[in-house]
PDB file of C-alpha atoms in Angstrom:
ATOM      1  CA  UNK A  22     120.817 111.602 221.308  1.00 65.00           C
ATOM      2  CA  UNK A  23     122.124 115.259 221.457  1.00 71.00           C
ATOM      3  CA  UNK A  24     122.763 115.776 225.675  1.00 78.00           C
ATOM      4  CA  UNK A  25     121.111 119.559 224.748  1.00 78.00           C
ATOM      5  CA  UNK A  26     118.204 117.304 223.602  1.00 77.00           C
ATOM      6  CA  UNK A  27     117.476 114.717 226.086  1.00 77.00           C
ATOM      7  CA  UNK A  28     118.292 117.892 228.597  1.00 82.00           C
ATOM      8  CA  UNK A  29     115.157 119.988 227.360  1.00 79.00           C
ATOM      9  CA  UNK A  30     113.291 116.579 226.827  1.00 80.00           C
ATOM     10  CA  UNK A  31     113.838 115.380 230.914  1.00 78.00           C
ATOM     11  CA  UNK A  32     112.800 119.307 231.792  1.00 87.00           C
ATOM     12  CA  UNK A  33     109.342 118.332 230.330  1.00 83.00           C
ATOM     13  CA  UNK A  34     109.043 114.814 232.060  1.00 77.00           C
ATOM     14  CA  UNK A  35     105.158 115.426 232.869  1.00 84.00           C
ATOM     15  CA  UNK A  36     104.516 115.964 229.143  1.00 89.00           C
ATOM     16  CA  UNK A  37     103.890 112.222 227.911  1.00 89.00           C
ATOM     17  CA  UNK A  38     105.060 113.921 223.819  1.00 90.00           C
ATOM     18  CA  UNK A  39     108.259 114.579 225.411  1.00 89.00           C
ATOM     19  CA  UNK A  40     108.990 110.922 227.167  1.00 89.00           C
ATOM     20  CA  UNK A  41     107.656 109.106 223.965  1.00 88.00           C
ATOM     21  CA  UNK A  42     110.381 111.486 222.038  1.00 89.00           C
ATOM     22  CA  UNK A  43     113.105 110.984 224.914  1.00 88.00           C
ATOM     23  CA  UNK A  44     111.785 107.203 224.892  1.00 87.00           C
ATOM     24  CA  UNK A  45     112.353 106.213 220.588  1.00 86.00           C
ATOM     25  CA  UNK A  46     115.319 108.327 220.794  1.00 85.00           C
ATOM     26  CA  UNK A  47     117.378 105.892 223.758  1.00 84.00           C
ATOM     27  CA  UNK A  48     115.512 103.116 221.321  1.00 83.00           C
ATOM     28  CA  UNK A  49     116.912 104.352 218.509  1.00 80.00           C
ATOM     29  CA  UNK A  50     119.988 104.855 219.657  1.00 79.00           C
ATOM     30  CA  UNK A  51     120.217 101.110 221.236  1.00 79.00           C
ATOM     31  CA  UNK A  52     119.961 102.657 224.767  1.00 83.00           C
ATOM     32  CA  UNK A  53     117.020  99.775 225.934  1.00 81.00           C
ATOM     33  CA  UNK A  54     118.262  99.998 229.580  1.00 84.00           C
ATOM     34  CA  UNK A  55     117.672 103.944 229.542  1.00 86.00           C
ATOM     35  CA  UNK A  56     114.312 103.399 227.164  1.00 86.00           C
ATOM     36  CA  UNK A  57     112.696 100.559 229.096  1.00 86.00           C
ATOM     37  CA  UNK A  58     111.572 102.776 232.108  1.00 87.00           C
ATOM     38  CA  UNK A  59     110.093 105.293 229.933  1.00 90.00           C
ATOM     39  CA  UNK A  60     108.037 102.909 228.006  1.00 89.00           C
ATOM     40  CA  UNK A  61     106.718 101.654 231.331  1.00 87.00           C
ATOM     41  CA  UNK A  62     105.741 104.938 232.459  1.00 89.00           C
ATOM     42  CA  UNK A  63     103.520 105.605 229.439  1.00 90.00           C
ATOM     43  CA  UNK A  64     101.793 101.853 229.619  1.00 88.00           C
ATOM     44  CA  UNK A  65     101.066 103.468 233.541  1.00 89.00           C
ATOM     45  CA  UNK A  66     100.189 106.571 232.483  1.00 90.00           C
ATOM     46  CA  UNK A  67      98.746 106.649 229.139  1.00 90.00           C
ATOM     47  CA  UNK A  68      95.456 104.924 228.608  1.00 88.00           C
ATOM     48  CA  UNK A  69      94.667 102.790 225.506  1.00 84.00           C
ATOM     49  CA  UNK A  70      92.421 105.686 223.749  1.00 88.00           C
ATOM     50  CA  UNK A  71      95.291 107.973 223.953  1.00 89.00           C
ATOM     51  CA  UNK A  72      96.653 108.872 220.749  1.00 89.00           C
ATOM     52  CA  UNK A  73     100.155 108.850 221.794  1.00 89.00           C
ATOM     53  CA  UNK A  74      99.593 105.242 223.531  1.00 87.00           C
ATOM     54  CA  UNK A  75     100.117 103.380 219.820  1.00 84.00           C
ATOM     55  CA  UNK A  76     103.811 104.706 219.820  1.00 86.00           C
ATOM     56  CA  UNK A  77     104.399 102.865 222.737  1.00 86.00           C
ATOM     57  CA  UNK A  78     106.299  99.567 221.550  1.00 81.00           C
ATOM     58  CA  UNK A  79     104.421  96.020 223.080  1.00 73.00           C
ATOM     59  CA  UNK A  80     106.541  94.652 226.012  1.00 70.00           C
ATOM     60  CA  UNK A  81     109.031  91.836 225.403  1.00 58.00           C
ATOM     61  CA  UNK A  82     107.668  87.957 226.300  1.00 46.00           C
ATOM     62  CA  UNK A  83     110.544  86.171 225.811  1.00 39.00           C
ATOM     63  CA  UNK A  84     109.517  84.366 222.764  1.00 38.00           C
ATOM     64  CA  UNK A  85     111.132  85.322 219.000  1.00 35.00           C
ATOM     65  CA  UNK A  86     110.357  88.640 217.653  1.00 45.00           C
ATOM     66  CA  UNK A  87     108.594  88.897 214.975  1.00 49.00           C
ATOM     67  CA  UNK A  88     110.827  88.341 211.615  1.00 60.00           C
ATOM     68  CA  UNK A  89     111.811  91.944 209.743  1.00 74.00           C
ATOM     69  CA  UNK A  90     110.158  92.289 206.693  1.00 84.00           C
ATOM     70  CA  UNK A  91     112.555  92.180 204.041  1.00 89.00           C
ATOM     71  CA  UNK A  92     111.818  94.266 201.126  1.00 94.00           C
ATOM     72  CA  UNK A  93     113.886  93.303 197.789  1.00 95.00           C
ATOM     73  CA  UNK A  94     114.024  96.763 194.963  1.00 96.00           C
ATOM     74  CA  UNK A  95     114.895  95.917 191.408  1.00 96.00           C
ATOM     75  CA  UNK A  96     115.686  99.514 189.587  1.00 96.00           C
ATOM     76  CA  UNK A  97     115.703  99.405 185.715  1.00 96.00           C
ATOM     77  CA  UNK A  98     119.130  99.818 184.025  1.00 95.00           C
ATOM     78  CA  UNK A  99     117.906 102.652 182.201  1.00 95.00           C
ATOM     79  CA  UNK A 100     116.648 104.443 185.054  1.00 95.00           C
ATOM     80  CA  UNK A 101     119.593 103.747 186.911  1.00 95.00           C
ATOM     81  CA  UNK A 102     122.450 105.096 184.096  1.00 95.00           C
ATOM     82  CA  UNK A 103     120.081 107.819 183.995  1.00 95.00           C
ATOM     83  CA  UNK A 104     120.248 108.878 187.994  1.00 95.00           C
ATOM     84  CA  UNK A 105     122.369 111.775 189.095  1.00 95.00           C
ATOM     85  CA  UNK A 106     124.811 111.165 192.081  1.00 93.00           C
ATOM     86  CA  UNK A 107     122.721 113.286 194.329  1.00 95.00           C
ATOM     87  CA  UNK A 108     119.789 110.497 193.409  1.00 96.00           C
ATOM     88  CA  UNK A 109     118.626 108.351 196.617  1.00 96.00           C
ATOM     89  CA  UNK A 110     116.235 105.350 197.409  1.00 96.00           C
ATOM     90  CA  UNK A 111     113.690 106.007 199.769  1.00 95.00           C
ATOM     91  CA  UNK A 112     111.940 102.238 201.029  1.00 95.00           C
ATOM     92  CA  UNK A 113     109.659 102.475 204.047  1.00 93.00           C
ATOM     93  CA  UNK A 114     106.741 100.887 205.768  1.00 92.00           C
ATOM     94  CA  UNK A 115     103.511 102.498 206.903  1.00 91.00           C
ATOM     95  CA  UNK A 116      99.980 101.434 208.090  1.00 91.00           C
ATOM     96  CA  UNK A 117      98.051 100.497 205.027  1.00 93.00           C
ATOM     97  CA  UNK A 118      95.997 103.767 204.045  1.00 91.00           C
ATOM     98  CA  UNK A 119      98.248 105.774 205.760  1.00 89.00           C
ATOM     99  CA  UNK A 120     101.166 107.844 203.928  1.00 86.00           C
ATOM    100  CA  UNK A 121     103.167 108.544 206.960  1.00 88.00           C
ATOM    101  CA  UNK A 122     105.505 105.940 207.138  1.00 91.00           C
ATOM    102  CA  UNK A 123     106.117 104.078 210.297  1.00 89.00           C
ATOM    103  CA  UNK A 124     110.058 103.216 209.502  1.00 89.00           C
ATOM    104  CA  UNK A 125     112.218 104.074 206.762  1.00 91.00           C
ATOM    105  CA  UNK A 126     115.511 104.028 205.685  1.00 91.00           C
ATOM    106  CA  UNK A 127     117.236 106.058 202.734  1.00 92.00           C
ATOM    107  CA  UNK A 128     119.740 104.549 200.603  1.00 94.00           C
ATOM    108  CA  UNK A 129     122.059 104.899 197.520  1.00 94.00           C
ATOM    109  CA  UNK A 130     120.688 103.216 194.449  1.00 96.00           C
ATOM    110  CA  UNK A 131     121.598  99.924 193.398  1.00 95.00           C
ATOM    111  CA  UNK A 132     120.087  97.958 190.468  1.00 95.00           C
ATOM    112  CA  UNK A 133     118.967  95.029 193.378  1.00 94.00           C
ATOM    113  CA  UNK A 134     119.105  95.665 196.841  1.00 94.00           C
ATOM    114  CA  UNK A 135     117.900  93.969 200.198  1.00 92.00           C
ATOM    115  CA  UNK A 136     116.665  95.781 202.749  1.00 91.00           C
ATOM    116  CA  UNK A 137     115.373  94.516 206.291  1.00 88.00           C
ATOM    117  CA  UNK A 138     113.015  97.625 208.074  1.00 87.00           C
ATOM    118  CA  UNK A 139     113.437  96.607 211.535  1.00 83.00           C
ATOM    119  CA  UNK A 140     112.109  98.757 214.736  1.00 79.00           C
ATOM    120  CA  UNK A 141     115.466 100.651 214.583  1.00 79.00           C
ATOM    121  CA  UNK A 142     114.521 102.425 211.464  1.00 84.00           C
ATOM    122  CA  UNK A 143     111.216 103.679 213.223  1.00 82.00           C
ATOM    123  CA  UNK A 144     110.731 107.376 212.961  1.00 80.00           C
ATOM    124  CA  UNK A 145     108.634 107.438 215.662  1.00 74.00           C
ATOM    125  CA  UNK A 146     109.805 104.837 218.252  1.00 70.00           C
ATOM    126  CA  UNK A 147     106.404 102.729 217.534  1.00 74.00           C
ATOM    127  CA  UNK A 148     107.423  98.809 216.567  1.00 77.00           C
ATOM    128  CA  UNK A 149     106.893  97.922 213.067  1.00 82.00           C
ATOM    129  CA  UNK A 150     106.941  94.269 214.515  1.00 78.00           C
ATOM    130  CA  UNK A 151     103.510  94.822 216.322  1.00 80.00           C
ATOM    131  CA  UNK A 152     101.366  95.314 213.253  1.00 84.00           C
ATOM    132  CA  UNK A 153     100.177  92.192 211.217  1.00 86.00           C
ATOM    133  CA  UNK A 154      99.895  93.797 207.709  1.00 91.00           C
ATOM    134  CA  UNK A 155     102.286  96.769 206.664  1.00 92.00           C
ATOM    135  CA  UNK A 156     102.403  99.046 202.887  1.00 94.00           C
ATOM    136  CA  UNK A 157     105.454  98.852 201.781  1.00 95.00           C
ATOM    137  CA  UNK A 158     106.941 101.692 199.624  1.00 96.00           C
ATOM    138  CA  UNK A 159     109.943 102.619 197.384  1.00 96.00           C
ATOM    139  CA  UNK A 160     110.569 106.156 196.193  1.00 97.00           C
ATOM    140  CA  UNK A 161     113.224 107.014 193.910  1.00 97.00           C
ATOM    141  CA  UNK A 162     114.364 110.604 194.234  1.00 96.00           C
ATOM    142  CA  UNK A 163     116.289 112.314 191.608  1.00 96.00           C
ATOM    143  CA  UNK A 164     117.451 115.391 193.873  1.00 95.00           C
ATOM    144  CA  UNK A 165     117.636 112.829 196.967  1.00 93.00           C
ATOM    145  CA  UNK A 166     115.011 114.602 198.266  1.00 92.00           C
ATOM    146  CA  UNK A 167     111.597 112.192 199.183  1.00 88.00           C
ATOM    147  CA  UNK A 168     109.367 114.678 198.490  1.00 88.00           C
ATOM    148  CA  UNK A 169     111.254 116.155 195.644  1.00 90.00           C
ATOM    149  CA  UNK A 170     111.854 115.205 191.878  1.00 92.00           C
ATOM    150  CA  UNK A 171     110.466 111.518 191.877  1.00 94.00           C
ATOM    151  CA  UNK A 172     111.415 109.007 189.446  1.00 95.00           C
ATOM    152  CA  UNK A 173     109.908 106.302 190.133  1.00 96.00           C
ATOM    153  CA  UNK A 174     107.653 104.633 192.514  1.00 96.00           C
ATOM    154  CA  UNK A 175     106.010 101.494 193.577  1.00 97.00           C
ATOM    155  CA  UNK A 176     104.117 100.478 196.548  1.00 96.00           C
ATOM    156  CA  UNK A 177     102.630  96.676 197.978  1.00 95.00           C
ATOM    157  CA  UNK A 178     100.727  95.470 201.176  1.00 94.00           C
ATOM    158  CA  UNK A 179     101.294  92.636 202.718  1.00 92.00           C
ATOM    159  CA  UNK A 180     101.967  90.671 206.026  1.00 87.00           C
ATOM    160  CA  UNK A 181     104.460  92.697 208.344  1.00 81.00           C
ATOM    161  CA  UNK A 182     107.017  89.785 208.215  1.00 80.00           C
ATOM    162  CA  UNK A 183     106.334  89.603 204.719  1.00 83.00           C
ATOM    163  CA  UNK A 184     108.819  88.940 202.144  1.00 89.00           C
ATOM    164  CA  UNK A 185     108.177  91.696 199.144  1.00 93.00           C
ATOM    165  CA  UNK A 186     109.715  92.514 196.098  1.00 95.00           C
ATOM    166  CA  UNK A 187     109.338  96.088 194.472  1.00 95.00           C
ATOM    167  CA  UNK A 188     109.980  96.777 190.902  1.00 96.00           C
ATOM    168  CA  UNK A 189     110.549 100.173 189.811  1.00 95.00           C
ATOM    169  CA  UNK A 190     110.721 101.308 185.756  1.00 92.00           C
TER     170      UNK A 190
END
């Protein structure tokens, strides 16, 4: 995280928007010694009904985290040859019924590729891990832009450990 960032995030420390944002960025940056005490202030501070309280990620127990779903994207040949260099592959996880995605990770396309989501590709510092059913989303973008000139698209629920496989045309 940006030192300008974190700076004008610490200045706010009574605002609980600011510590979850100071909080998912030492997470996503792998900082867990400088994110753990943050977390732990919110579970203090925040109460269960607050909206910001879901962002808060559930306290390690010791026992196996929860697997990362793996989601497997077959693109057509066609569409593939077809794709312009700019052209990316948007795959990402959200609450089913929601369209904001919880995690999500942009890539170049492949005909088949892998990909694991895990709590590092959160956007908003929340654990994907927590929640027993996820959507699952791919989103291929001509212009490499998600909400620009889509290409295909294909979408699934299922557990949040789950397996899937997304086809797109």
């Amino acid at each position: 995280m940006p030192a300008d960032i974190e700076s004008i995030l610490r200045a706010q420390s009574a605002n609980p928007l600011a510590k979850v944002l100071l909080a998912a960025g030492h997470t996503q940056s792998g900082k867990a010694d400088l994110a753990a005490p943050l977390w732990a202030e919110l579970r203090r501070d925040l109460t269960p009904d607050h909206p910001l309280y879901r962002l808060i990620p559930p306290i390690a127990d010791g026992k196996a985290a929860t697997a990362a779903p793996t989601i497997t994207v077959h693109i057509a040949a066609d569409t593939l040859a077809a794709l312009p260099d700019k052209a990316r592959l948007y795959v990402s996880a959200s609450l089913p019924g929601e369209k904001i995605p919880l995690a999500v990770r942009a890539l170049a396309p492949a005909a088949r590729q892998s990909i694991k989501l895990t709590d590092r590709d959160s956007m908003t510092g929340e654990s994907i891990s927590q929640h027993p059913q996820l959507t699952y989303r791919a989103i291929l973008s001509a212009d490499g832009n998600v909400s620009g000139t889509r290409v295909a698209e294909a979408e699934t629920t299922a557990a949040g450990d789950a397996a899937v496989m997304l086809e797109l045309p």
